[in-house]
Coordinates of C-alpha atoms and ligand atoms in Angstrom, one line a residue:
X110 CA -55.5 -121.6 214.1
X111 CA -57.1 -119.1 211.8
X112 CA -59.5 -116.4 213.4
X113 CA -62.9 -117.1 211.8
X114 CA -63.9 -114.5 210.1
X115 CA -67.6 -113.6 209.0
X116 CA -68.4 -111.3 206.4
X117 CA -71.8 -109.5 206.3
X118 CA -72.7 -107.8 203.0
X119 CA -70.7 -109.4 199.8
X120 CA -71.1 -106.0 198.0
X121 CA -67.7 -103.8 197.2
X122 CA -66.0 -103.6 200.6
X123 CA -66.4 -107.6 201.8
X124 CA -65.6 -109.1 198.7
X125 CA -62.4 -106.3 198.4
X126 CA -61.9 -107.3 202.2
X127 CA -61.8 -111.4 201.7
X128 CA -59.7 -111.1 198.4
X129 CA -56.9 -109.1 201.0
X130 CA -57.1 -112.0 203.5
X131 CA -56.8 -114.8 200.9
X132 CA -54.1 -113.0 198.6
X133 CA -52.1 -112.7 201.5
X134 CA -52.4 -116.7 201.9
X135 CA -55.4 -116.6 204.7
X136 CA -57.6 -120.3 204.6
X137 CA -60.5 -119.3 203.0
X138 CA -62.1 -121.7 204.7
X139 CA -62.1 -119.7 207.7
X140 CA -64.5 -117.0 205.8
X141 CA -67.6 -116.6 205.8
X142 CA -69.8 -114.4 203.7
X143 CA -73.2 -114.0 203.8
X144 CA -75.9 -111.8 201.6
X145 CA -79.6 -110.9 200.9
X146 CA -79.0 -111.1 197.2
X147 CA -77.7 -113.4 194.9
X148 CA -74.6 -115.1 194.0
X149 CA -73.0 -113.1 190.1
X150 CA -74.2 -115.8 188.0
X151 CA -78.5 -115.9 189.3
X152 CA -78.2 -112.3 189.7
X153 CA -80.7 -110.7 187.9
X154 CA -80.9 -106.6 186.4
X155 CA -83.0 -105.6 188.4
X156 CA -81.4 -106.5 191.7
X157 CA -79.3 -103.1 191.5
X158 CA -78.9 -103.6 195.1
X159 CA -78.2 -106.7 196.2
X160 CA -75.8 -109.5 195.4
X161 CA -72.2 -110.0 194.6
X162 CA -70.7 -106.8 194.6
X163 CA -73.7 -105.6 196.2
X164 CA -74.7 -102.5 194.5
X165 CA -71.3 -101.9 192.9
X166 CA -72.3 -105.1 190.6
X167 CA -74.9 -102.9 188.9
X168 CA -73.4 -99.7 189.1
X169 CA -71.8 -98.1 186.5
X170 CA -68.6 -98.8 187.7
X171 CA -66.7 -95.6 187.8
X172 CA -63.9 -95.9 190.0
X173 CA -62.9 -92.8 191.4
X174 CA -59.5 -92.2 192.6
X175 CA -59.0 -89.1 194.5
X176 CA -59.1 -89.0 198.6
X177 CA -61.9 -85.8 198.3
X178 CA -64.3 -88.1 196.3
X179 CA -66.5 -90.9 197.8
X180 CA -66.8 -90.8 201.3
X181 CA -63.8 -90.8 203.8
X182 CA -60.5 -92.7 203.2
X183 CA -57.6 -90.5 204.5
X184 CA -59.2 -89.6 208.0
X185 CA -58.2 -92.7 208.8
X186 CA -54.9 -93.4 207.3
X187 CA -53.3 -90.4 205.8
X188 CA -53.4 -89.6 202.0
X189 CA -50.7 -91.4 201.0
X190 CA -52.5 -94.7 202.3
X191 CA -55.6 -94.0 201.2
X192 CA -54.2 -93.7 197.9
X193 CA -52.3 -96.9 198.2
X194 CA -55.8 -98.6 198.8
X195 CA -57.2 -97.1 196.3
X196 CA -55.2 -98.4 194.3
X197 CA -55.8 -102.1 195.4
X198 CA -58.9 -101.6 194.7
X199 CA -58.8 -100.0 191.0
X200 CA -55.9 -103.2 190.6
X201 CA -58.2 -106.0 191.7
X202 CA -61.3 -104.7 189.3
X203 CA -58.5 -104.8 186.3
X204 CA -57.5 -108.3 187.5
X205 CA -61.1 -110.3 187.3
X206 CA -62.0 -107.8 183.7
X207 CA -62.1 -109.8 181.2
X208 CA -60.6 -107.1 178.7
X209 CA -58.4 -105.2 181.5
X210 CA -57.0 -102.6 178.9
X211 CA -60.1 -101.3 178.3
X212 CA -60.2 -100.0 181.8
X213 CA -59.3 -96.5 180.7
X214 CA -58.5 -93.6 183.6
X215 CA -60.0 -90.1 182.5
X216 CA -57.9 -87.3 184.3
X217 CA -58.8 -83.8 183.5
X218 CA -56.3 -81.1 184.3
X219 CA -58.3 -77.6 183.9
X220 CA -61.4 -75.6 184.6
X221 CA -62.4 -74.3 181.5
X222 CA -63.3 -70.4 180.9
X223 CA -66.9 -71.3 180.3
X224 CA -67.7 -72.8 183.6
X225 CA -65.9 -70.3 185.8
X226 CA -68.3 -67.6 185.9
X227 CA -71.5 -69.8 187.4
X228 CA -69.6 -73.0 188.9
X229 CA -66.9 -74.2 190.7
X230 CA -65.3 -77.4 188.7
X231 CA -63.9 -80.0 190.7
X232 CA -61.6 -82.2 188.5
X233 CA -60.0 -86.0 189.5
X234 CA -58.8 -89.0 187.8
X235 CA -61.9 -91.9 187.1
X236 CA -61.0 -95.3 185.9
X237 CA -64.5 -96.3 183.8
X238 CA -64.7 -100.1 183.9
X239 CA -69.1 -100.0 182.5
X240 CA -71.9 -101.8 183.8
X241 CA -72.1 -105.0 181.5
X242 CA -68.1 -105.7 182.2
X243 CA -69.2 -105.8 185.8
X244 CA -71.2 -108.9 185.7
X245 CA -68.1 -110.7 183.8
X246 CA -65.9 -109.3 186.7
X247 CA -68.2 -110.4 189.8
X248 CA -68.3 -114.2 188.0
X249 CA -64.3 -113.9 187.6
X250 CA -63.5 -112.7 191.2
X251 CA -66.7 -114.7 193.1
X252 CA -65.0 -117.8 190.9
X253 CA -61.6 -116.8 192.6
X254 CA -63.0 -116.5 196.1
X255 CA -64.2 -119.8 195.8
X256 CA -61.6 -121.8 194.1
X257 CA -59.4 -120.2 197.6
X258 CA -61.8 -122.0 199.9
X259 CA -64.1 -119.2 200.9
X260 CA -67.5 -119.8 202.0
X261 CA -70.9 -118.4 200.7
X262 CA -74.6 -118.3 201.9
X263 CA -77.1 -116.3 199.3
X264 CA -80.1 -115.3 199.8
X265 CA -80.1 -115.3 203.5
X266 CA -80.8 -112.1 205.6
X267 CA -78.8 -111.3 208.7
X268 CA -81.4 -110.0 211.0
X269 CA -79.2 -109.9 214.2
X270 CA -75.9 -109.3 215.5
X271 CA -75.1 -110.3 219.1
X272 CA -71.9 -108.5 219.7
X273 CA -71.7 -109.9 223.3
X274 CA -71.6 -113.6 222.1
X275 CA -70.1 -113.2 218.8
X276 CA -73.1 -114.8 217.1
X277 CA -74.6 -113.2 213.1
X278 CA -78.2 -114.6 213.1
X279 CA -79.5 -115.2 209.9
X280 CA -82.6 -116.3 207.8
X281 CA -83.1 -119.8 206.7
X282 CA -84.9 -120.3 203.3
X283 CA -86.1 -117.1 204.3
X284 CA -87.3 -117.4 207.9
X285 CA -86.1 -116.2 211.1
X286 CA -85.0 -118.7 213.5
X287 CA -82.2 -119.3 216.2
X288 CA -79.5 -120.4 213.6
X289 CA -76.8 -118.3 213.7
X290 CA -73.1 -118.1 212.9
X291 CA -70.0 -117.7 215.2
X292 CA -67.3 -115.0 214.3
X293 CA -64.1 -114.2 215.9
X294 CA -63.6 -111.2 213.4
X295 CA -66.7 -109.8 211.8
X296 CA -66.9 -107.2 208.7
X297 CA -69.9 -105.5 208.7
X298 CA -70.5 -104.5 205.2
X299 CA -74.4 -103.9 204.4
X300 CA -73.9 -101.0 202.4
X301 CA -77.1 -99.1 201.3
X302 CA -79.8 -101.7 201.1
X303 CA -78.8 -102.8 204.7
X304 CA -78.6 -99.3 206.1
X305 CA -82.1 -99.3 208.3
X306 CA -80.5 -102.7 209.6
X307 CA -77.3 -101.0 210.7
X308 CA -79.2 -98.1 212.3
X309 CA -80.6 -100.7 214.1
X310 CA -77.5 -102.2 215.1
X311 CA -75.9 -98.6 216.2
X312 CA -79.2 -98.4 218.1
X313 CA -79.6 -101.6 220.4
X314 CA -75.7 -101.3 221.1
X315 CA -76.2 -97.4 221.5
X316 CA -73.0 -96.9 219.1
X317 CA -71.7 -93.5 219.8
X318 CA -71.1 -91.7 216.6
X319 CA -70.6 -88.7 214.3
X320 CA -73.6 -86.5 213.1
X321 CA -74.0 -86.4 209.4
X322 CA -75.6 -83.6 206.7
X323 CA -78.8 -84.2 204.4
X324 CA -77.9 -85.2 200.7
X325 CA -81.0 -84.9 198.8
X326 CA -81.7 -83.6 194.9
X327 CA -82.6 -84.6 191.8
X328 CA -81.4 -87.2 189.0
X329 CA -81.5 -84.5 186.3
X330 CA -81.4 -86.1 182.3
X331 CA -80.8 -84.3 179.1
X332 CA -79.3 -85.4 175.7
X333 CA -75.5 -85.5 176.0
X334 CA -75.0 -83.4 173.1
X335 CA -75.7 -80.1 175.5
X336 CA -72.8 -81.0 177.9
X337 CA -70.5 -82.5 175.2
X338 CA -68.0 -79.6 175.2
X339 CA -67.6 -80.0 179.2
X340 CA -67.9 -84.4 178.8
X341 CA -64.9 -84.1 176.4
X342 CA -62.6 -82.8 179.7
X343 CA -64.1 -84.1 182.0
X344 CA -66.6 -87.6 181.6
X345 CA -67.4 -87.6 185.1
X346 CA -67.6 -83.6 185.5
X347 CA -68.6 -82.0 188.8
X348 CA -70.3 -79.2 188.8
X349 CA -70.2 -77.3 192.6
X350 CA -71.5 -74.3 194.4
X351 CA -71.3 -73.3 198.0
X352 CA -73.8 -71.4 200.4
X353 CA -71.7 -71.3 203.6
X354 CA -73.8 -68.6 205.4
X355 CA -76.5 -70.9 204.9
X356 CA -75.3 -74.3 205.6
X357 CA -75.9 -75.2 201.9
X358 CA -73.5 -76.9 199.1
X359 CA -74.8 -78.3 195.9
X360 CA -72.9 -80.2 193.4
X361 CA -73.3 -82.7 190.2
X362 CA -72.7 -86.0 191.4
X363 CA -71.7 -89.4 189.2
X364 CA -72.6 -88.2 185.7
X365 CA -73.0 -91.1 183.1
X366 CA -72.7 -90.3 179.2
X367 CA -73.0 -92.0 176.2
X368 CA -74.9 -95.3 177.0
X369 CA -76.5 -93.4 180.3
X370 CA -79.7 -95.2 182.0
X371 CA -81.8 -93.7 185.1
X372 CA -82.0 -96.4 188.3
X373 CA -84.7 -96.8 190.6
X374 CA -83.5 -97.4 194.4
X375 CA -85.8 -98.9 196.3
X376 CA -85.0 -97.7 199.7
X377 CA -87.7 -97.9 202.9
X378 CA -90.5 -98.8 200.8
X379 CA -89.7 -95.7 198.5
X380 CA -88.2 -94.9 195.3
X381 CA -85.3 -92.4 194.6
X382 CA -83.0 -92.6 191.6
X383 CA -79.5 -93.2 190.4
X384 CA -78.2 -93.5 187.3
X385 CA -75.5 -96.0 185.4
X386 CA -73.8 -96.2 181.8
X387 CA -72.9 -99.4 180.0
X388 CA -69.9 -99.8 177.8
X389 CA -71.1 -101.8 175.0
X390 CA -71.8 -99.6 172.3
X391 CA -75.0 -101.2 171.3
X392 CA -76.4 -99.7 174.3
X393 CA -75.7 -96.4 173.3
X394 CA -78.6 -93.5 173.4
X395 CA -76.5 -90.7 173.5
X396 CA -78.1 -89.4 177.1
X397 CA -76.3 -87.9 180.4
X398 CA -77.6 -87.8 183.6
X399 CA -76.4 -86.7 187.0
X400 CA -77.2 -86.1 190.3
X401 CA -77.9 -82.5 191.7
X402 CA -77.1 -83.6 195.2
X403 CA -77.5 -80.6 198.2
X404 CA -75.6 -81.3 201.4
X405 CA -77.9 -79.3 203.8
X406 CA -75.9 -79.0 207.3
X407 CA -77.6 -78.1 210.7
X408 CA -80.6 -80.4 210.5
X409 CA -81.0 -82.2 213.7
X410 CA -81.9 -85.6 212.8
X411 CA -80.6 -85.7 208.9
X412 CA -82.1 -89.4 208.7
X413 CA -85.6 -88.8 209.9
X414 CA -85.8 -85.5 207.8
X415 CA -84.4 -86.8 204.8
X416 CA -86.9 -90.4 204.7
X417 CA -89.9 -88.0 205.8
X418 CA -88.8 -85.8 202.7
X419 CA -88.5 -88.6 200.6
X420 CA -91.4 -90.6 201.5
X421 CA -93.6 -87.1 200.6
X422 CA -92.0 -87.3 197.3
X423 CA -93.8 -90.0 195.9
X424 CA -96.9 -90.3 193.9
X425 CA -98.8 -93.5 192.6
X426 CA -96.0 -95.9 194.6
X427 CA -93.0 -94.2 192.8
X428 CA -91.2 -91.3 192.2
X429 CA -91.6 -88.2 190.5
X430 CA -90.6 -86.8 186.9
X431 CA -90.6 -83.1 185.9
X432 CA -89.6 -81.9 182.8
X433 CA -90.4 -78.8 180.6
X434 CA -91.2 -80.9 176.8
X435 CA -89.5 -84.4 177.6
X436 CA -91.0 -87.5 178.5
X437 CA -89.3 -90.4 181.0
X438 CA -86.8 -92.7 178.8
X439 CA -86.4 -96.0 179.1
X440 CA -84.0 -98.1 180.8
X441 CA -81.3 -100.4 179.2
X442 CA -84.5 -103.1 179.1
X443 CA -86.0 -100.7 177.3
X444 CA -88.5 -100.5 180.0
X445 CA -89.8 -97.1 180.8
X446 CA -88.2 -96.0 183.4
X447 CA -90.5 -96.3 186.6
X448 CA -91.7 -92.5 187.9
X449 CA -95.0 -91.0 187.4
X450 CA -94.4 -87.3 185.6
X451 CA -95.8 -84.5 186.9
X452 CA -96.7 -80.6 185.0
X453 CA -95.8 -78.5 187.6
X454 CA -93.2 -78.2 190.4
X455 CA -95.6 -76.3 192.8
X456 CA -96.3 -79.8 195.1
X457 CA -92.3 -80.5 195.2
X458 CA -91.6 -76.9 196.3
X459 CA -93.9 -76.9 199.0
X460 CA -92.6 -80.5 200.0
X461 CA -88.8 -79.2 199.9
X462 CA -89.1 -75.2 201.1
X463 CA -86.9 -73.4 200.1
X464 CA -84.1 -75.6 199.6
X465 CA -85.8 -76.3 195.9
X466 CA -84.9 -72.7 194.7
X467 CA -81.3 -74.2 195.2
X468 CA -82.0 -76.9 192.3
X469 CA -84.0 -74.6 190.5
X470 CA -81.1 -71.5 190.3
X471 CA -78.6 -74.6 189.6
X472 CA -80.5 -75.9 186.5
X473 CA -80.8 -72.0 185.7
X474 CA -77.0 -71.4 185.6
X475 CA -76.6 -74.4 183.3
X476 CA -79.1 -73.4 181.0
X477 CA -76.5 -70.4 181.0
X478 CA -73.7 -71.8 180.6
X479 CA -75.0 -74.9 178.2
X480 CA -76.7 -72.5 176.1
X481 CA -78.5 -75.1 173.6
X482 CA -79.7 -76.7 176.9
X483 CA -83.1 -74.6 176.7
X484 CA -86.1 -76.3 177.9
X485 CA -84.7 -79.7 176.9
X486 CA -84.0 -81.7 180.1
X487 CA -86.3 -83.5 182.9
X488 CA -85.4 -84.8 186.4
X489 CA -86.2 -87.8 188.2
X490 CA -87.1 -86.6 192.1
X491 CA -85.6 -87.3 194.7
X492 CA -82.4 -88.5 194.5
X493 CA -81.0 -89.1 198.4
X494 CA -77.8 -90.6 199.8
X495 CA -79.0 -91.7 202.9
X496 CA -75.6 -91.3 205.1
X497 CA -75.3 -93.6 208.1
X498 CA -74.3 -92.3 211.0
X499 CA -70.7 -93.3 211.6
X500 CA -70.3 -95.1 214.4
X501 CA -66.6 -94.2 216.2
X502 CA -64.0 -96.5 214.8
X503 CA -60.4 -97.3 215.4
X504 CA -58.6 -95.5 212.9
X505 CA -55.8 -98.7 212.8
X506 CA -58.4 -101.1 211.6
X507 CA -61.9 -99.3 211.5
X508 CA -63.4 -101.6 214.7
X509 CA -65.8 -100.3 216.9
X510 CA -64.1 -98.8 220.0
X511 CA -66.6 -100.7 221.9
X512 CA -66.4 -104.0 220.2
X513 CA -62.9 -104.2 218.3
X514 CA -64.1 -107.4 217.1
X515 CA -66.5 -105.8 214.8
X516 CA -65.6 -104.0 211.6
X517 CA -67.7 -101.2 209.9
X518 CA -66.4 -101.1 206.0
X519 CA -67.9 -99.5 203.1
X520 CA -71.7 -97.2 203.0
X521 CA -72.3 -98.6 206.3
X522 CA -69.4 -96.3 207.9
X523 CA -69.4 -93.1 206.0
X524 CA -68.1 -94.3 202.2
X525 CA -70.2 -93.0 198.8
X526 CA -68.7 -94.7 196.1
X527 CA -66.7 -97.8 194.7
X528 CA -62.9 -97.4 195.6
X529 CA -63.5 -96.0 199.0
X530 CA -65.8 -98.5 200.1
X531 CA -63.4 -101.4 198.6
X532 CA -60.6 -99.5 200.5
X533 CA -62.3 -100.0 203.5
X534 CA -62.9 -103.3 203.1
X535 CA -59.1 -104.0 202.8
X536 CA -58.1 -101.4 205.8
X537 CA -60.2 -103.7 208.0
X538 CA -58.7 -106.8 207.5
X539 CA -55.1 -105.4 207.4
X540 CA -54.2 -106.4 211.5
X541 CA -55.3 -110.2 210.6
X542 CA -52.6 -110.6 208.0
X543 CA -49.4 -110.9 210.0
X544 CA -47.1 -109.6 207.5
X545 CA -48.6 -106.8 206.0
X546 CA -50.4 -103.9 208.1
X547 CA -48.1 -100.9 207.5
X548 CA -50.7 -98.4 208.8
X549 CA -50.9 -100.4 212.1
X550 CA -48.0 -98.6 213.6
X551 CA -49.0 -95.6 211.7
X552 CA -52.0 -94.7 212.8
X553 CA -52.0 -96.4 215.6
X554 CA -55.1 -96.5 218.0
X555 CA -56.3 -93.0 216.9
X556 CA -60.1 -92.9 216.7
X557 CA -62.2 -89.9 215.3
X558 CA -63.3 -88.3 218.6
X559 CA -65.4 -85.2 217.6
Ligands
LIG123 C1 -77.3 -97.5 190.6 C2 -76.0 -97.2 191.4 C3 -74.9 -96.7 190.7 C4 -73.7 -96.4 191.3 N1 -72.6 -96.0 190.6 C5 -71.5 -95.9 191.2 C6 -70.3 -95.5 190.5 O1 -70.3 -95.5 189.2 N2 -69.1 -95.3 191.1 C7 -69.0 -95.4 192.5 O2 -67.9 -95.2 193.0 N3 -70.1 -95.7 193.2 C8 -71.3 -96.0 192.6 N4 -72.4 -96.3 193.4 C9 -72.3 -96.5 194.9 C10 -71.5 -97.7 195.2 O3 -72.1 -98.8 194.5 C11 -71.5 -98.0 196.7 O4 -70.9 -96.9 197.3 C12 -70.7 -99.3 197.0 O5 -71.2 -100.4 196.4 C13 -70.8 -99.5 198.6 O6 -70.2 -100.7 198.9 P1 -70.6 -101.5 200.2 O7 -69.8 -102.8 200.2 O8 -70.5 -100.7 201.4 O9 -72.1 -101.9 200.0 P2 -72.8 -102.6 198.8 O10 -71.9 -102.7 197.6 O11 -74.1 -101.9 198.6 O12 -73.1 -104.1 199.4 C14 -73.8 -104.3 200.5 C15 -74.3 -105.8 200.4 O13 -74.9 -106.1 201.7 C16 -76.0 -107.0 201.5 N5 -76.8 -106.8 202.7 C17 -77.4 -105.7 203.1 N6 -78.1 -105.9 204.3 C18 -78.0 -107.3 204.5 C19 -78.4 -108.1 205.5 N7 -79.2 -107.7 206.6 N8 -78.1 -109.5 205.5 C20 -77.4 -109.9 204.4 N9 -76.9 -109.2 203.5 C21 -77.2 -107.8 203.5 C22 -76.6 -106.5 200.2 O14 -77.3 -107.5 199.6 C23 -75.4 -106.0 199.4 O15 -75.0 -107.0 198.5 C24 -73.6 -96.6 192.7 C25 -74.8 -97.1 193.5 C26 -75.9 -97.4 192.8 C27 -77.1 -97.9 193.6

């Protein structure tokens, strides 16, 4: 008899996790998946979050493929593994797209002259799928998931995890209760808009785990036309600089172009941004944005300091906007974007210390080196990736060393992006599929003591 496997969080790493169990001829009626948010076809826009795909399904679908990008892959099982995954990953996003050879891979080779004197240029291969295919993909591959057998509950709210008595508690039309689910195997996937809950979790089960840095900036916005000459080698460029004496590395982080739109996260009551692209060229506005992330090491409690940060940051329920001449654009919607601007910097530098002449020296540079940049750019503040703590894993299978019956995958372990989350996902399910776990007597029972 199958193990029954449930499946918290249907964002990038469950789904990429059920899809391995069921390809490999697991009954799907042994999984379970359960989310917050809705199933592809209610899912609305603004649920960037939440859902099928979780927020994957409303990113802007960049898939990144390199082991240095996106959160940690080959700590676990090598580089040559992790790229193997990857590519899983990248191969099951072709296989739901409804136009698969438009999935192009961008992969520049060279830092070019102009960059070299102010920034470091770290180049990698990206395979852009675009926003709007990603709603036809999530219907495909949730349609696939369910013609195999596997089971779905929406809109419900896991709200507690008894690892003792392998029981997932969950909401029923909404409301706590006793009603809960019983797993043999569970994947713990809850990604960013479940990462308070999975503090929790580390918390009452008093998870040992590894420290993390602060990653906190800007979404910084500027017609595309100023960074066209860098766009054309590189469409998901990233710019980085280093500080070691101090602790301090800053970098551009997941740059959209063409059809580029500024998110609103909702995170702990509090707004930060993100930013996506569409494909369809009707979309089009002929903006970039990016992130101006800071990894700030050395700060004792990164999680507390970053939401204390973040929650300062906020003025009339929402974010911030700063810019020189510009004015906040709209989204895709063509809804103005939701941030309430602000004429001077002075409150966000007190707020930040020094860590703001960091930004401020970085937008400098480019000014330098984009030199019809000028004055003619804003950004959205803050942008934060709030990094879970990550719990100690096997290496084999990523389960708890505590409870090898439970499974951290994706954002909730240590991932940042798409592909490594997805990869996850499939490492973590790898042991239950008798006839496939190569890394199993790889890697063995290693686990990432400090
Ligand atoms: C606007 C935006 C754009 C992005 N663009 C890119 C990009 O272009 N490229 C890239 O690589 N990465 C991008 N990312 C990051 C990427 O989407 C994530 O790294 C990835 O989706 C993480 O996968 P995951 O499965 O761990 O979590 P998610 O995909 O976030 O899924 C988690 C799921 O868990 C559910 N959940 C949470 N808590 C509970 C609970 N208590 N009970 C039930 N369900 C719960 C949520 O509803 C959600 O569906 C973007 C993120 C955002 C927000």
């Amino acid at each position: 008899m199958a193990k029954k496997i449930v499946i918290v969080g249907a964002g990038v790493a469950g789904v990429n996790a059920a899809t391995k169990l069921v390809d490999n001829g697991y009954p799907g009626n042994q999984i379970t998946i359960i989310d917050m948010g809705n199933d592809p076809y209610n899912r609305k826009p603004e649920e960037v979050m939440t859902g099928f795909l979780g927020a994957g399904g409303w990113s802007d679908g960049k898939l990144t493929y390199h082991t240095a990008i996106g959160g940690q892959l080959s700590k676990y099982v090598g580089e040559e593994k992790a790229m193997a995954l990857m590519d899983q990953v990248i191969n099951n996003f072709k296989r739901f797209h409804p136009k698969p050879e438009e999935v192009q891979c961008s992969n520049p080779v060279e830092e070019p002259e102009f960059i070299k004197p102010y920034f470091g240029l770290r180049l990698f291969p990206v395979w852009h799928v675009g926003t709007d295919y990603l709603h036809e993909i999530g219907k495909n591959w949730y349609d696939y998931l369910v013609s195999k057998g596997v089971q779905f509950i929406w809109k419900e709210r896991v709200f507690k995890v008894d690892f003792e008595s392998h029981l997932v508690y969950h909401t029923i039309k909404g409301k706590e209760g006793q009603y809960a689910l019983e797993y043999d195997q569970l994947i713990f996937g809850v990604g960013k808009s479940g990462i308070d809950f999975a503090q929790h979790v580390q918390d009452e089960y008093q998870l040992e785990t590894e420290p993390k840095s602060v990653q906190i900036g800007v979404r910084f916005e500027a017609p595309q036309k100023h960074f066209q000459d860098l766009i054309d080698i590189s469409y998901d460029f990233k710019l980085y600089r280093k500080f070691e004496d101090k602790g301090v590395s800053l970098r551009s982080f997941c740059t959209n172009n063409n059809a580029a739109y500024v998110a609103v996260e909702d995170t702990y009551g509090n707004h930060s941004y993100n930013g996506h692209a569409k494909k369809d060229p009707k979309y089009r506005n002929d903006m970039t944005n990016f992130g101006i992330l800071m990894e700030i090491n050395g700060i004792s409690n990164p999680f507390e300091w970053s939401r204390e940060v973040v929650s300062k940051l906020q003025s009339d329920s929402t974010g911030l906007y700063y810019s020189p001449t510009r004015i906040p654009s709209t989204t895709s919607e063509g809804e103005k974007v939701t941030t309430f601007q602000i004429n001077t910097l002075k409150g966000v530098k007190e707020i930040m210390g020094g860590y703001w002449n960091y930004i401020e020296d970085f937008i400098e540079d480019m000014k330098k080196v984009f030199p019809t940049l000028g004055d003619d750019w804003g950004v959205y503040i803050p942008e934060v990736k709030y990094l879970s703590s990550e719990p100690l894993v096997y290496h084999s299978d990523l389960a708890l060393i505590e409870y090898p019956d439970v499974h951290f995958v994706g954002d909730a372990l240590s991932a940042r992006g798409i592909t490594v989350s997805g990869a996850q996902g499939i490492l973590s399910v790898g042991k239950l599929i008798s006839k496939e776990c190569p890394w199993d007597n790889i890697q063995g029972d290693i686990i990432n003591w400090r």
